[in-house]
Amino acid sequence: MNAKLLSVNVGRAFAAPYTSAEGGTGIDKRPVAGPVAVSAPGPKGVGGSGLAGDAVVDRRHHGGDDQAVYAYAREDLDDWQRQLDRTLPNGVFGENLTTTGLDVTDARIGERWRVGTEVLLEVTCPRIPCRTFQGWLDERGWIKRFTAAATPGAYLRVLQAGEIRVGDPVRVEHRPDHDVTIALMFRALTTRRELLPRLLEAGDPLPAEARATVLKHRARTAN
């Protein structure tokens, strides 16, 4: 199957009792029909989403260049749909891009995706589930269940700006020769901290936050 975008999703901020962020949350992403401009939003804490018209409220923990775009595979959503016995529309996990034909979980850190003809994205890190995600889905024990499944989706940075739209092809232009995948990084950051040193094999594309986590872990275990 050729990889493509099933939907491009953006969200507006809304108040929610399950988030402590001032201004609420932008997790409710909905598909849009027309083209959406994509660009690097700026550093974390200042920049929000890489997609025009998409709200990122808690900029301390979300958004910025290393988390400019969030992608989730429709195949993984379909698995969750069966497990949870409920309809899960595109965008419901807060993803900007709902893909098909693309193994997002096995994507390597630093892997580059050409989306349409203009936009070039680079895989940076997995999504770590939070209280807002659990509250939004209203599934008891969701954080633990999502963590155990280890199909977290991928954040991406914007290397080349442009416009994207539903139906655009997604082509892997570059796949690094290391084996630091989204799945491995997710486990290292959550349930298997002994894997943290391996993240450095990803080289320069590894986000600064993740690199700092590895170095703190190294210092702690050396003592």
XYZ file of C-alpha atoms in Angstrom:
223
model
C 0.000 0.000 0.000
C 1.285 3.465 -0.866
C 1.624 5.684 2.182
C -0.553 8.778 2.273
C -2.420 11.192 4.512
C -5.927 10.033 5.358
C -6.562 13.340 7.090
C -4.912 16.559 8.203
C -6.246 17.573 11.623
C -6.187 20.836 13.572
C -7.860 21.906 16.807
C -9.034 24.941 18.693
C -8.414 25.501 22.383
C -11.231 24.627 24.773
C -11.615 24.509 28.542
C -11.451 21.045 30.121
C -11.578 19.889 33.753
C -8.810 17.319 33.210
C -6.050 19.776 32.307
C -4.318 22.274 34.551
C -2.981 24.345 31.659
C -4.228 27.914 31.602
C -6.438 28.260 28.543
C -7.431 24.593 28.412
C -6.227 22.202 25.703
C -6.108 21.854 21.933
C -6.251 18.042 21.884
C -9.574 17.938 20.009
C -8.229 17.779 16.436
C -10.668 17.659 13.519
C -9.979 16.909 9.839
C -9.886 19.864 7.454
C -10.587 19.660 3.741
C -8.393 22.359 2.242
C -4.627 22.857 2.179
C -2.879 23.591 5.479
C 0.332 25.589 5.747
C 3.145 23.835 7.625
C 6.214 25.584 9.033
C 8.665 25.386 11.932
C 6.935 27.056 14.908
C 10.002 28.036 16.943
C 11.556 26.674 20.151
C 9.542 24.891 22.805
C 7.977 27.251 25.291
C 7.488 29.844 22.576
C 6.413 28.009 19.427
C 3.209 26.033 19.216
C 2.086 23.792 16.377
C 3.686 23.511 12.968
C 0.245 23.591 11.331
C -1.525 26.867 10.703
C -4.746 27.158 12.686
C -3.818 24.443 15.189
C -3.836 25.318 18.893
C -1.132 24.230 21.340
C -2.062 25.591 24.755
C 0.430 24.034 27.193
C 3.636 25.138 25.492
C 5.730 24.110 28.449
C 5.133 20.448 27.620
C 3.925 20.489 24.014
C 4.733 22.085 20.688
C 7.886 23.764 19.494
C 10.243 22.738 16.717
C 10.875 19.183 17.964
C 7.144 18.518 18.405
C 5.839 20.612 15.533
C 3.710 17.864 13.964
C 2.212 14.715 15.489
C 1.472 11.695 13.294
C -0.494 8.559 14.123
C -1.191 5.559 11.909
C -4.788 4.705 11.032
C -3.796 1.049 11.354
C -2.956 1.628 15.035
C -6.163 3.597 15.555
C -8.075 0.655 14.073
C -6.401 -1.692 16.581
C -7.458 0.578 19.437
C -10.938 0.833 17.990
C -11.306 -2.940 18.198
C -9.815 -3.147 21.692
C -11.892 -0.320 23.126
C -15.032 -1.245 21.184
C -15.721 2.369 20.237
C -15.414 4.508 17.131
C -12.151 6.426 16.928
C -12.286 9.042 14.157
C -9.194 10.526 12.559
C -7.661 13.126 14.873
C -9.133 11.719 18.085
C -5.678 10.990 19.552
C -4.779 14.635 18.990
C -2.725 13.793 15.919
C -2.188 16.327 13.151
C -1.588 13.677 10.511
C -3.539 10.441 10.303
C -1.531 8.216 7.975
C -2.050 4.914 6.204
C 0.516 2.550 4.718
C 3.276 3.917 6.967
C 4.827 2.064 9.918
C 5.013 4.996 12.305
C 6.057 2.882 15.302
C 9.063 1.504 13.429
C 10.161 4.909 12.108
C 13.720 5.789 13.087
C 14.766 8.988 14.813
C 16.032 11.240 12.038
C 13.940 9.531 9.362
C 12.690 12.049 6.810
C 9.248 12.055 5.215
C 8.311 13.981 2.102
C 4.638 14.884 2.403
C 3.116 15.971 -0.881
C 5.615 17.874 -3.016
C 6.697 20.663 -0.675
C 6.896 19.628 2.970
C 9.798 17.679 4.452
C 9.444 16.359 8.020
C 11.939 14.629 10.311
C 11.015 12.077 12.979
C 12.122 13.247 16.435
C 10.444 11.403 19.315
C 7.381 9.463 20.506
C 4.336 10.875 22.229
C 4.324 10.285 26.006
C 0.755 9.949 27.362
C -0.435 12.512 29.886
C -3.424 13.238 32.111
C -5.036 15.408 29.448
C -4.929 12.523 26.954
C -6.557 10.194 29.479
C -9.205 12.750 30.388
C -10.017 13.482 26.768
C -10.557 9.809 25.887
C -12.306 9.134 29.193
C -10.812 5.656 29.445
C -9.961 4.383 32.912
C -6.295 3.392 33.234
C -5.570 4.800 29.773
C -2.029 6.021 30.473
C -0.960 2.582 31.688
C -2.706 0.819 28.816
C -1.322 3.142 26.132
C 2.172 2.779 27.590
C 1.970 -1.013 27.590
C 0.899 -1.087 23.941
C 3.910 1.008 22.867
C 2.329 2.361 19.677
C 2.734 6.027 20.600
C 2.825 7.778 17.245
C 5.640 10.108 16.218
C 6.454 13.773 16.599
C 8.214 15.465 13.711
C 10.125 18.665 13.069
C 9.648 20.724 9.904
C 12.715 20.852 7.665
C 10.990 22.336 4.625
C 7.802 24.372 4.891
C 4.877 24.307 2.500
C 1.292 23.120 2.223
C -0.234 19.694 2.786
C -3.718 18.280 2.320
C -5.692 15.072 2.695
C -4.627 12.455 0.159
C -1.046 13.690 -0.145
C 1.484 10.869 -0.591
C 4.052 10.299 2.140
C 7.445 9.070 0.983
C 10.383 8.119 3.208
C 13.255 10.095 1.677
C 15.907 9.139 4.213
C 16.144 6.298 6.721
C 19.168 6.429 9.076
C 21.389 3.368 9.484
C 20.933 3.163 13.276
C 18.071 1.215 14.892
C 16.738 3.802 17.336
C 13.069 3.604 16.443
C 10.048 5.369 17.878
C 9.192 2.116 19.704
C 12.646 1.783 21.257
C 12.758 5.425 22.317
C 9.287 5.188 23.838
C 10.259 2.185 25.946
C 13.508 3.865 26.994
C 11.625 6.936 28.213
C 8.900 4.982 30.002
C 9.273 1.351 31.083
C 12.851 0.366 30.206
C 15.208 3.068 31.385
C 18.207 0.795 30.807
C 17.715 1.485 27.086
C 18.301 5.233 27.484
C 22.019 5.188 26.516
C 21.105 3.709 23.144
C 19.222 6.862 22.207
C 22.511 8.665 21.628
C 23.055 6.419 18.605
C 20.467 8.563 16.817
C 22.969 11.430 16.651
C 22.061 15.036 15.926
C 18.329 14.475 15.191
C 17.782 13.380 18.814
C 15.934 16.239 20.574
C 17.866 18.162 23.210
C 15.345 17.201 25.900
C 15.866 13.498 25.266
C 19.634 13.941 25.170
C 19.515 15.677 28.545
C 17.449 12.798 29.964
C 20.078 10.305 28.782
C 22.934 12.286 30.298
C 21.125 12.641 33.636
C 20.487 8.900 33.662
C 24.152 8.223 32.890
C 25.304 10.482 35.709
C 22.880 8.914 38.164
C 23.838 5.330 37.348
C 27.574 6.132 37.426
C 27.386 7.105 41.100
